[in-house]
Coordinates of C-alpha atoms and ligand atoms in Angstrom, one line a residue:
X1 CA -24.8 -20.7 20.4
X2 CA -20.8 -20.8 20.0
X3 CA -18.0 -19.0 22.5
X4 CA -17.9 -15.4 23.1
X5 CA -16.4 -14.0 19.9
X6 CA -13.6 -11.9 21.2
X7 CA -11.1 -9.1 19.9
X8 CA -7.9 -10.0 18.5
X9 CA -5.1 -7.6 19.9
X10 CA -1.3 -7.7 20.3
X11 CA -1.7 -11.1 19.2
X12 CA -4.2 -12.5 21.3
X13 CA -7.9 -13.1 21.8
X14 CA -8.8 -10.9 24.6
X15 CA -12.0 -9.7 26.2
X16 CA -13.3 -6.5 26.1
X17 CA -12.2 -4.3 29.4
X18 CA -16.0 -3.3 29.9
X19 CA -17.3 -6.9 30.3
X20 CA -19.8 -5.7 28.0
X21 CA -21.1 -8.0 24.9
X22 CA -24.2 -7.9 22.7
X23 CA -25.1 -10.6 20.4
X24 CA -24.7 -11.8 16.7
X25 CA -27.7 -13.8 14.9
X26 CA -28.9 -15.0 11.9
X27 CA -31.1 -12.7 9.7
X28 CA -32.9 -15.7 8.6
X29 CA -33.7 -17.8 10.6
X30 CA -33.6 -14.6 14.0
X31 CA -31.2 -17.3 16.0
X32 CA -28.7 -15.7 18.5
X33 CA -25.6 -17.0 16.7
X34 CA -23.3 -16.1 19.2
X35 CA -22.3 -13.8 22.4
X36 CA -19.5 -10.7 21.2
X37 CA -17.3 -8.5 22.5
X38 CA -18.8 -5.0 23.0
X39 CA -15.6 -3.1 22.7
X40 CA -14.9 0.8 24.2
X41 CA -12.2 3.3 24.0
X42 CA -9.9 1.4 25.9
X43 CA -9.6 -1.5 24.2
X44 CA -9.5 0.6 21.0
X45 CA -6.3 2.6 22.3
X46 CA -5.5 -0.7 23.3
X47 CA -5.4 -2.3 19.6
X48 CA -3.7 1.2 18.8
X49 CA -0.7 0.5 21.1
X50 CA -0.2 -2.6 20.1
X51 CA -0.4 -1.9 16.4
X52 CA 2.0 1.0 17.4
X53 CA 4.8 -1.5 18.9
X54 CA 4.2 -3.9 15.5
X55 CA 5.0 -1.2 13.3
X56 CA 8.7 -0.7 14.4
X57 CA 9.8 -3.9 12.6
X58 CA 6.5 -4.6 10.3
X59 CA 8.2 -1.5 8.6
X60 CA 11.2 -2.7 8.1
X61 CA 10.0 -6.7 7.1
X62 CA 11.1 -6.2 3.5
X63 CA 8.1 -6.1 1.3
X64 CA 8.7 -9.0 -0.7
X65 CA 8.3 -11.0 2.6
X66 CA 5.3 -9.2 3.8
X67 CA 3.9 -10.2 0.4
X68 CA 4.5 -14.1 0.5
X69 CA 2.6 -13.6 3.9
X70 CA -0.8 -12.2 1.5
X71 CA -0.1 -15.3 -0.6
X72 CA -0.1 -17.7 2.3
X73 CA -3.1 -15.8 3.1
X74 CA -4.5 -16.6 0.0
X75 CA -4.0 -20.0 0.1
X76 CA -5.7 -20.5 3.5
X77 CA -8.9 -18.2 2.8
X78 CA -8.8 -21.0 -0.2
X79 CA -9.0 -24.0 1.8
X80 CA -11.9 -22.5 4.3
X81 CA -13.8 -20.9 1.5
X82 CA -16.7 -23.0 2.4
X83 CA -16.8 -22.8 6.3
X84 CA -16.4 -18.9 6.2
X85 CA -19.0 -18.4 3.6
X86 CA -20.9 -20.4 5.4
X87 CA -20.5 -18.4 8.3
X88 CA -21.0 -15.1 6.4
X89 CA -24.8 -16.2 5.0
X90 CA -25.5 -17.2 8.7
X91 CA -24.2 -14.0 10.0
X92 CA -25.7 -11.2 7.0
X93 CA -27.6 -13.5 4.9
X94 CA -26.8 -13.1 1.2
X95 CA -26.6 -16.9 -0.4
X96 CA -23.6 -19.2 -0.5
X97 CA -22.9 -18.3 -3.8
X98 CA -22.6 -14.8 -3.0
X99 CA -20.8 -15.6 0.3
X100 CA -18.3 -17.9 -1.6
X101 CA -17.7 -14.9 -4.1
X102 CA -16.9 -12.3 -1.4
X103 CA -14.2 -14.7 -0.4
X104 CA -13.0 -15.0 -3.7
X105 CA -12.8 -11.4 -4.5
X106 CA -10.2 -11.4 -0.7
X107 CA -8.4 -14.4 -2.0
X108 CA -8.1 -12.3 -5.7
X109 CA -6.9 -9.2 -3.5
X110 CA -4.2 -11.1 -1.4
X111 CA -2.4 -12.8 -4.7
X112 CA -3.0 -9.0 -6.0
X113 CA -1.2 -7.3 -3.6
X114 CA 1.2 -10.1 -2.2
X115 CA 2.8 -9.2 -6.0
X116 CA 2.6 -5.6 -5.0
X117 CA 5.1 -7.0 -2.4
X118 CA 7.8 -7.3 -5.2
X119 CA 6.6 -3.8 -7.1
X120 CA 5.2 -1.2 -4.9
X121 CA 6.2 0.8 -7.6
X122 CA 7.8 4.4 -7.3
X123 CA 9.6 5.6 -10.2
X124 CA 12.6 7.6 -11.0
X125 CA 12.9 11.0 -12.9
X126 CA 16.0 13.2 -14.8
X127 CA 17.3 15.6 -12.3
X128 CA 18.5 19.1 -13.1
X129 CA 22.1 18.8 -11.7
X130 CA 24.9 17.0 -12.3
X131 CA 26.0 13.9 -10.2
X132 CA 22.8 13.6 -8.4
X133 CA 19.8 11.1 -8.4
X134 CA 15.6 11.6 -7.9
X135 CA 13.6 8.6 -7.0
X136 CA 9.8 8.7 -5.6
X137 CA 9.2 6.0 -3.2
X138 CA 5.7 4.5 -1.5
X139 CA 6.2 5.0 1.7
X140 CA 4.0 3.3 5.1
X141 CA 2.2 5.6 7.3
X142 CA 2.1 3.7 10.1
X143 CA -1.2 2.5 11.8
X144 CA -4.7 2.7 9.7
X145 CA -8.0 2.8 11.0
X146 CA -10.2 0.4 8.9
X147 CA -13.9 0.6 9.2
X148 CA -16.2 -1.9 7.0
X149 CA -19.7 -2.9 6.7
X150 CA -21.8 -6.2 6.9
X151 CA -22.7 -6.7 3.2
X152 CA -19.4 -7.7 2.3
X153 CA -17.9 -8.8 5.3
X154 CA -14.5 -10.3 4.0
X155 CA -13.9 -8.4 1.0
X156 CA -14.3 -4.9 1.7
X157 CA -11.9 -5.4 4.5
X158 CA -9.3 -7.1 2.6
X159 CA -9.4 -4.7 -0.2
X160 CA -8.4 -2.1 2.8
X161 CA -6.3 -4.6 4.9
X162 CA -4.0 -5.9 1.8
X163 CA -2.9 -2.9 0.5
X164 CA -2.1 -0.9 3.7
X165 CA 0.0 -4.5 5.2
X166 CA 2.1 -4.9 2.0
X167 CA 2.7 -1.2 2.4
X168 CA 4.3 -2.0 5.8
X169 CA 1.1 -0.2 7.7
X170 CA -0.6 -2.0 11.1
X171 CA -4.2 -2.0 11.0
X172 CA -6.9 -1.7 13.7
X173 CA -10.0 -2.9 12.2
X174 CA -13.8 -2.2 13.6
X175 CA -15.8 -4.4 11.8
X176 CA -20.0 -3.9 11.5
X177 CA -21.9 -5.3 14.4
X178 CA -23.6 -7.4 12.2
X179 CA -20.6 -9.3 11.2
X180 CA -18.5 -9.8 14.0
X181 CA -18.0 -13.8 14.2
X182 CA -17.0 -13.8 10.2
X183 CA -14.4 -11.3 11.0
X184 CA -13.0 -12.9 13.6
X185 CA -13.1 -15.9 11.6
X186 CA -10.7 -13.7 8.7
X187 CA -8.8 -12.6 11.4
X188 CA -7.7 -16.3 12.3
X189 CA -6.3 -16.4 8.7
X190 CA -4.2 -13.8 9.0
X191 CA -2.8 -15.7 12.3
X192 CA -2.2 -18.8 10.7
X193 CA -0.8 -17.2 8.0
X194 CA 1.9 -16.3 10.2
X195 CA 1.1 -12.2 10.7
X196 CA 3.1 -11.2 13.9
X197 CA 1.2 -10.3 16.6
X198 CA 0.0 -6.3 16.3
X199 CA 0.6 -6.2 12.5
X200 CA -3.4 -7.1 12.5
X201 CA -5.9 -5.9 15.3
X202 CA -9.3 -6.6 15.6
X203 CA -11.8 -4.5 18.0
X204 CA -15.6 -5.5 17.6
X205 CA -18.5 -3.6 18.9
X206 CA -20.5 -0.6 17.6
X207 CA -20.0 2.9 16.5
X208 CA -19.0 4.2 19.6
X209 CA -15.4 2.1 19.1
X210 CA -15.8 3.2 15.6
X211 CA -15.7 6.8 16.5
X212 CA -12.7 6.3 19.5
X213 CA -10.7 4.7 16.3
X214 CA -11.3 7.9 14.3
X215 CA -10.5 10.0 16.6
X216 CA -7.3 8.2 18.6
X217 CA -4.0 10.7 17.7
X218 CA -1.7 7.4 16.6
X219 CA -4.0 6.9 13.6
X220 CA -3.1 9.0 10.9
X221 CA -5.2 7.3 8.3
X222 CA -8.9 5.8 8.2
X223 CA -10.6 3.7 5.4
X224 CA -14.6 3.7 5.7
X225 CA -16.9 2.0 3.3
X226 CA -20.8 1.9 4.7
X227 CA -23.6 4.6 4.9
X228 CA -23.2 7.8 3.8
X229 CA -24.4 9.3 7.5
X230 CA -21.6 7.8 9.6
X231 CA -19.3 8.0 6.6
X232 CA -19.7 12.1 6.7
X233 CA -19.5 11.7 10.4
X234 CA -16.1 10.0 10.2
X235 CA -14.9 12.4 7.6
X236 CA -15.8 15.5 9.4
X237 CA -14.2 14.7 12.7
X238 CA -11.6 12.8 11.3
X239 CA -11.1 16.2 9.0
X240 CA -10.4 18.4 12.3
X241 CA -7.5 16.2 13.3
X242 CA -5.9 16.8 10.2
X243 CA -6.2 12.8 9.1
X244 CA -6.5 10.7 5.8
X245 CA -9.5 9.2 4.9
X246 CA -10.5 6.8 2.2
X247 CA -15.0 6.9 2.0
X248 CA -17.2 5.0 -0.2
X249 CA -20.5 5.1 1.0
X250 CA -23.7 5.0 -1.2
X251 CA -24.7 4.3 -4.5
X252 CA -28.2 5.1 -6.6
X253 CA -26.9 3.0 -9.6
X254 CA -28.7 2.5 -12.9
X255 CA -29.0 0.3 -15.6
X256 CA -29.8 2.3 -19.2
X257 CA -31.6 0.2 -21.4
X258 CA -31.7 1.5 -25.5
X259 CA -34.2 0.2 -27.7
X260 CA -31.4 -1.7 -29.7
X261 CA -30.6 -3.8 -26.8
X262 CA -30.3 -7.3 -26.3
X263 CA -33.6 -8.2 -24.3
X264 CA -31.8 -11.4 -22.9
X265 CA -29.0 -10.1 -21.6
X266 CA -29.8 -7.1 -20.5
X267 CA -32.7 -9.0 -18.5
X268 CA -30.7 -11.5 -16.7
X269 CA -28.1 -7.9 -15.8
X270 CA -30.9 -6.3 -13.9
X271 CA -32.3 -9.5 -12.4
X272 CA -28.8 -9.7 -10.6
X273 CA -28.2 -6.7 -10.3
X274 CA -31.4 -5.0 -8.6
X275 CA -31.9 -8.5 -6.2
X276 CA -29.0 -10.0 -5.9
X277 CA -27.3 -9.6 -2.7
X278 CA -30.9 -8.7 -1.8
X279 CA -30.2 -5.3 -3.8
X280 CA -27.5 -4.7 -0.4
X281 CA -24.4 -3.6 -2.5
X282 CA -23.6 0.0 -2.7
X283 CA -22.9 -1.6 -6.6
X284 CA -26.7 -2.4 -6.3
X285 CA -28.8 -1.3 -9.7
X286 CA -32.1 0.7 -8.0
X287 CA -32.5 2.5 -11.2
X288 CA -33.7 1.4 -14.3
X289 CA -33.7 3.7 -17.0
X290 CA -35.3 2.2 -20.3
X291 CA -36.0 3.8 -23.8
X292 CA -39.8 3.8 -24.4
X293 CA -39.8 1.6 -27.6
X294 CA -38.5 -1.9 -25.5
X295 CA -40.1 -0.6 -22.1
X296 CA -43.2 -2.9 -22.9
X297 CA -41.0 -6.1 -23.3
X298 CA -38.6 -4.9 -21.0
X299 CA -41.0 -5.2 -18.2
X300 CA -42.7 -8.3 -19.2
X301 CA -39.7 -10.2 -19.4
X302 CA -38.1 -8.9 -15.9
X303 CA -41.5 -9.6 -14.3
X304 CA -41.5 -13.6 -15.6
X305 CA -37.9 -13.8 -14.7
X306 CA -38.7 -11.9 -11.2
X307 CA -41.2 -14.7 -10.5
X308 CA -38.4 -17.2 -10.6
X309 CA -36.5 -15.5 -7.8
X310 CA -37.0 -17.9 -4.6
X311 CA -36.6 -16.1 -1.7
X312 CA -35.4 -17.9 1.7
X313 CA -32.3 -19.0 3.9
X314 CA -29.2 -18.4 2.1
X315 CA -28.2 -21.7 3.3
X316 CA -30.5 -23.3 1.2
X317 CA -29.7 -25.0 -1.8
X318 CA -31.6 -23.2 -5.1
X319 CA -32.3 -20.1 -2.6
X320 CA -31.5 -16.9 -4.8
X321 CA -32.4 -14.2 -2.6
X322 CA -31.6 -14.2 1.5
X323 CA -33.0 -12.2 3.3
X324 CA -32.1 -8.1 4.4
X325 CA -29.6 -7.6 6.9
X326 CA -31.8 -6.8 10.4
X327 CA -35.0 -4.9 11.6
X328 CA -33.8 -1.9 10.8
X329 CA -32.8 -2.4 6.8
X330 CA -36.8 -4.2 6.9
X331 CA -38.3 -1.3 8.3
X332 CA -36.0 1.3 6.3
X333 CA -37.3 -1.0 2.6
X334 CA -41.1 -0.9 4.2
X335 CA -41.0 2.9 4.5
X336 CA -39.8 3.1 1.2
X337 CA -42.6 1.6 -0.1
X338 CA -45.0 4.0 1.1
X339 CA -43.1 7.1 -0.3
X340 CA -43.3 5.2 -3.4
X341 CA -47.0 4.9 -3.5
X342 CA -47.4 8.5 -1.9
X343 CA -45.2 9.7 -5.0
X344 CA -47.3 8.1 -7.4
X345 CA -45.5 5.4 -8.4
X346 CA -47.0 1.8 -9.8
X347 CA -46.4 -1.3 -8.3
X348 CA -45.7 -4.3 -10.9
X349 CA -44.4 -6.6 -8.4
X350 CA -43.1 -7.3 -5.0
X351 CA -43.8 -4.3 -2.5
X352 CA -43.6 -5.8 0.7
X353 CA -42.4 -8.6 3.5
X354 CA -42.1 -11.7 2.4
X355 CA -43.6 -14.3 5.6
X356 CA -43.5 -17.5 3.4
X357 CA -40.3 -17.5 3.3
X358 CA -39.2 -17.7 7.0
X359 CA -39.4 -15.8 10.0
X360 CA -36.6 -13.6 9.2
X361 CA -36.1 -10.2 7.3
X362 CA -37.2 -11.4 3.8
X363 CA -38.7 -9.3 1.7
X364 CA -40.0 -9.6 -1.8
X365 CA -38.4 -8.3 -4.6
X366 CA -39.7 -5.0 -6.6
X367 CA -39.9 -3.2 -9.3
X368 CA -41.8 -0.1 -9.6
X369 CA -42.9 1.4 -13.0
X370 CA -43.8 4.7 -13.7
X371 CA -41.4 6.7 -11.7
X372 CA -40.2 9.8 -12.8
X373 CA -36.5 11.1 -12.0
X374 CA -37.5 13.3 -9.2
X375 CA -39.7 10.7 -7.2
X376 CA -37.6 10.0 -4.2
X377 CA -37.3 6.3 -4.4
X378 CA -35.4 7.3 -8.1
X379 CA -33.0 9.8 -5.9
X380 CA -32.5 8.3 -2.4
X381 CA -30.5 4.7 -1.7
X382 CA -33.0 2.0 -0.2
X383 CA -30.4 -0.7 0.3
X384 CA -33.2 -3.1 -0.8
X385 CA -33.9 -5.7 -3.9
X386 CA -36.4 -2.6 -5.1
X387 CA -36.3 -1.3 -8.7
X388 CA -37.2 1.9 -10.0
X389 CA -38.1 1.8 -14.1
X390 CA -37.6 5.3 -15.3
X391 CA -38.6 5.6 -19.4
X392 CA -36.7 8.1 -21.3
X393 CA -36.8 9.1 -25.2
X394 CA -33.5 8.8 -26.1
X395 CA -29.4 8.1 -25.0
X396 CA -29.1 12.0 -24.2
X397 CA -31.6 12.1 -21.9
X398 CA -31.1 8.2 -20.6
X399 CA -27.4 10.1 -19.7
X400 CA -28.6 12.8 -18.5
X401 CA -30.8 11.2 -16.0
X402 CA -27.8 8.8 -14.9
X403 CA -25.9 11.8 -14.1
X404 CA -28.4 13.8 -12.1
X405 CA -27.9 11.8 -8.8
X406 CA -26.3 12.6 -5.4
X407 CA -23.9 9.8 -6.1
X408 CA -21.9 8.2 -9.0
X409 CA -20.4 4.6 -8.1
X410 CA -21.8 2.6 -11.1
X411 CA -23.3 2.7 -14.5
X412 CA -24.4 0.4 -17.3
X413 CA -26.0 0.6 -20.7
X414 CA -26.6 -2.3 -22.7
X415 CA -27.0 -1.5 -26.7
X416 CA -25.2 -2.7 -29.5
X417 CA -24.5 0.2 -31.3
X418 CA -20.9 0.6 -30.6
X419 CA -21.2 4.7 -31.4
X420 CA -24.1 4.6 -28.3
X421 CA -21.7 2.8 -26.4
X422 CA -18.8 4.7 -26.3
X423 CA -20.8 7.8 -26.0
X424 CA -21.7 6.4 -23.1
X425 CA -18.6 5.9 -22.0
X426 CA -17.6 9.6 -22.5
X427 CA -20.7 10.9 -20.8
X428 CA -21.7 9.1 -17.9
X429 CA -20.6 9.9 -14.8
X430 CA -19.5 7.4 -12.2
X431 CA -16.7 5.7 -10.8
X432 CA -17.8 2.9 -13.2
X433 CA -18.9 2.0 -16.0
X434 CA -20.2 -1.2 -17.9
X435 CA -21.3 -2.1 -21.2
X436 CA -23.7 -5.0 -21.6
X437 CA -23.3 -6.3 -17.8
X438 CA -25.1 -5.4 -14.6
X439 CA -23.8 -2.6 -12.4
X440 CA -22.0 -4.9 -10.2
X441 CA -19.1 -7.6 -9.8
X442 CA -16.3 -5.0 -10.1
X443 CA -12.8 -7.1 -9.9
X444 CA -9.8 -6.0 -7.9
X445 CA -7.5 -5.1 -10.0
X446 CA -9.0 -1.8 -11.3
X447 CA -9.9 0.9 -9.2
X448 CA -13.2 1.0 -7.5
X449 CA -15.1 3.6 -6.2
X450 CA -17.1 6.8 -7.2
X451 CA -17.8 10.1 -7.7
X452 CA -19.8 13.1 -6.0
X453 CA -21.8 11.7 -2.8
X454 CA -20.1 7.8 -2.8
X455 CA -17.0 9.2 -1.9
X456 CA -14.3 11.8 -1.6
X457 CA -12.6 11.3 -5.0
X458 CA -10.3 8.4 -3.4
X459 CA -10.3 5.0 -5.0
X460 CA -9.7 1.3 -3.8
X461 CA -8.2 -1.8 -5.2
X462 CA -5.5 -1.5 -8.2
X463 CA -2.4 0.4 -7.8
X464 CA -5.0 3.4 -6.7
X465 CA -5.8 1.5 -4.4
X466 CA -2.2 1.7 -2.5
X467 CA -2.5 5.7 -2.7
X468 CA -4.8 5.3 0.1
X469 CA -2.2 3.8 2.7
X470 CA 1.0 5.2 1.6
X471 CA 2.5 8.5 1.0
X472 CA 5.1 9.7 -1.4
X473 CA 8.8 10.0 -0.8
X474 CA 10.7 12.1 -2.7
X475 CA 14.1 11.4 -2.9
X476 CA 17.6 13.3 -4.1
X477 CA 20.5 12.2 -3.5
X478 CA 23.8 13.8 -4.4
X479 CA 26.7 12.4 -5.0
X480 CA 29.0 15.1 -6.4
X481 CA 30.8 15.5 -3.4
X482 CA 31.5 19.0 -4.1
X483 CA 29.6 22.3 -4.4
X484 CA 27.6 22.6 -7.5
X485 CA 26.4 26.3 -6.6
X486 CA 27.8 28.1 -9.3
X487 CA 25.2 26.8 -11.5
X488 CA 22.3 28.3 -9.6
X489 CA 20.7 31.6 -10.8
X490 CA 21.7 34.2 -7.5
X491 CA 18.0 35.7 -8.5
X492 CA 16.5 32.0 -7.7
X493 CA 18.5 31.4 -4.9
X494 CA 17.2 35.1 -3.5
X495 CA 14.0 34.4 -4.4
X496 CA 13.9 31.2 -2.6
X497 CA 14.0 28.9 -5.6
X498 CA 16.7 26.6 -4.5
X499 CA 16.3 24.3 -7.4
X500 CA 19.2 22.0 -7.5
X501 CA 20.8 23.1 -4.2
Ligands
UN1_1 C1 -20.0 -3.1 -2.1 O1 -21.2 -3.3 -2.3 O2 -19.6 -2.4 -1.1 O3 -18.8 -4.8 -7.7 C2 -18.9 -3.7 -2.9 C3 -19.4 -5.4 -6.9 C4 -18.6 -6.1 -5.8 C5 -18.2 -5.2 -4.7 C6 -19.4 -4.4 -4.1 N1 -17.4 -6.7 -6.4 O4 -20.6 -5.4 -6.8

């Protein structure tokens, strides 16, 4: 067991003002890890004030500068790649290899937007009247609200932490619970990168300091990214105060497979893509929607290569899948597997806990055939390395099936009819969409995020991504130095249209 993990506010590690602390541990191997703040709503307001103070002259740090501070960012997350994805698999489990890439997709967002620090592009337009100039400028907000889960626990934060810093925001940032040492871990980073004290705040603990963020009157804007309950929760109350919010919350992703496919591929793209991460990314493939003339080889070949999976400590060198998150996600996957075989559906492999491979929360991969689109493990998220093989007649109805779903983050269809393809492309639904690759591993620099139930139509990452965190500034400035009103239409002016004025 290592130090109490504290918050990071005002520039310093501080206590919680309760006293109280719960504990982080490994999903693996069920060791306490180590002893964490339990923060409340005073140490919330807390992080608030002091992200307030920061903000004065974060603001007004020109952006280029705040910029080279992402790329020193970069450079450090760089040189402790190893020890913090280390830390990640001990902390949420997912594999090294997965840990090292949620790194890398932080160190891809802070070159990203430390550019953004010379750009933050607005844009200029033709004005109506003579002598005067329009611009539109990004503007900061001032202090966001950040709000991440475990699954990624570095790169879903920087995503939301980049973007809003380079914009000249402060951030408070409630972490999950389940994640609280590799967050403070980031949070070091950003000190040695040489962040002044405030611009970055940390507050661990649970939901409760989750909801005292949302609902403190100095933050105008929150980010969320985790379930869809607490999502709508934060939404709903953050909505009566009149606030921004950025959600993306769940995912029932699927993977269309045409008869004209290429088998290999396409088998090795939902392999990944159902059980990697241990099938815990809201990118996660849970559906797989197959045309019935390659369903037969389909699901002989992802059942050999679903026997190759080894399933252990992520830790563990030639480990592929770690284990679920905590009790909860275990018993949550276990349920599901009794409303699958209430609904009818047929085992083909997998379908339970998986003891051999450690104490912790393993459980076995899955793939169910025979499940029909209105089954509920085809409609609701599981959050768990369980497929659901759907067969369909042809692209239309492959489509159509896609798009009947309470959410729309990802998509895939692997054929290599280019016609089929780009029909696809046109017709499916979601946020994203990929041709010939799994329903994951979405880079930064396009925007990410979906459509209907995963979200409320904002994006992250890309230039989208800085819509989240800044608001526009319209700007005219006249340099006449006389009055131009005789050009203005009397019957505008009366009417209230003061165009040009
Ligand atoms: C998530 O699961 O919340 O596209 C994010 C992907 C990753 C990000 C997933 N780059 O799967």
């Amino acid at each position: 067991m290592t130090d109490l993990v504290k918050n990071y506010i005002g520039g310093r590690w501080v206590e919680g003002r309760s006293g109280q602390t719960f504990e982080t541990s490994n999903p693996a191997t069920l060791e306490v890890i180590a002893p964490v703040v339990r923060s409340g709503a005073q140490d919330v307001a807390d992080a608030v004030a002091a992200a307030k103070s920061a903000y004065s002259t974060w603001r007004l740090t020109p952006a280029p500068r705040r910029g080279e501070l992402l790329f020193k960012l970069a450079l450090i997350l760089t040189e402790r790649k190893d020890d913090l994805a280390r830390l990640m698999t001990q902390e949420m489990g997912k594999t090294v290899a997965e840990t090292r890439g949620d790194v890398q997709e932080a160190i891809d967002m802070a070159y990203y937007m430390g550019g953004e620090g010379r750009r933050l592009k607005g844009y200029t337009a033709p004005v109506e009247m003579p002598n005067k100039f329009g611009m539109a400028l990004r503007d900061s907000v001032g202090i966001v609200g950040l709000i991440t889960p475990w699954n990624f626990p570095v790169a879903v934060p920087s995503w939301k932490m980049l973007p809003a810093l380079v914009a000249g925001n402060t951030v408070v940032w409630k972490p999950s619970e389940d994640t609280p040492a590799s967050s403070a871990m980031f949070v070091q980073a950003f000190i040695d990168a040489g962040f002044p004290a405030g611009v970055v705040n940390l507050v661990l603990g649970y939901g409760d300091a989750g909801a005292a963020l949302t609902e403190h009157p100095d933050v105008r804007i929150l980010s969320f990214t985790g379930s869809t309950t607490t999502g709508l929760a934060v939404y709903s109350k953050a909505a009566a105060l009149g606030k921004k919010v950025t959600l993306e919350m769940g995912g029932k992703n699927a993977i269309i497979v045409l008869d004209d496919a290429n088998l290999d591929l396409a088998v090795d793209a939902i392999t990944w893509s159902a059980y990697g991460t241990t099938g815990q990314r809201c990118t996660a493939c849970s559906r797989l929607i197959v045309q019935s003339g390659i369903r037969p080889k389909l699901t002989e070949a992802l059942l050999a290569k679903a026997k190759t999976l080894v399933v252990g400590d992520g830790l563990k060198e030639g480990v592929t899948v770690g284990p679920l998150v905590n009790q909860k996600a275990l018993d949550k996957v276990s349920a599901y597997m009794d409303v699958a075989r209430q609904d009818g559906a047929d085992l083909l492999i997998g379908g339970g806990r998986d003891t051999q491979a450690g104490p912790g929360y393993f459980f076995q991969p899955t793939l169910f055939g025979g499940v029909t689109p209105a089954m509920r493990i085809a409609r609701e998220e599981i959050f768990g390395p369980v497929l659901s093989m759907i067969e369909v007649g042809s692209l239309e109805e492959a489509v159509q099936v896609n798009n009947d779903s309470a959410y729309g983050l990802s998509s895939s269809i692997f054929t290599e009819n280019v016609n089929k393809a780009f029909q696809a492309i046109r017709d499916l639904t979601t946020g994203i969409v990929y041709i010939n690759h799994g329903t994951t591993g979405a880079e930064i620099q396009f925007p990410f995020g979906g459509t209907r139930g995963t979200g409320n139509g904002m994006r992250e990452a890309g230039q989208a991504g800085l819509d989240s965190f800044t608001e526009w500034k319209s700007v005219y400035v006249d340099f006449s130095g006389r009055l131009q009103r005789a050009q203005i239409d009397t019957d505008a002016v009366l009417s209230g249209d003061l165009n040009g004025s």
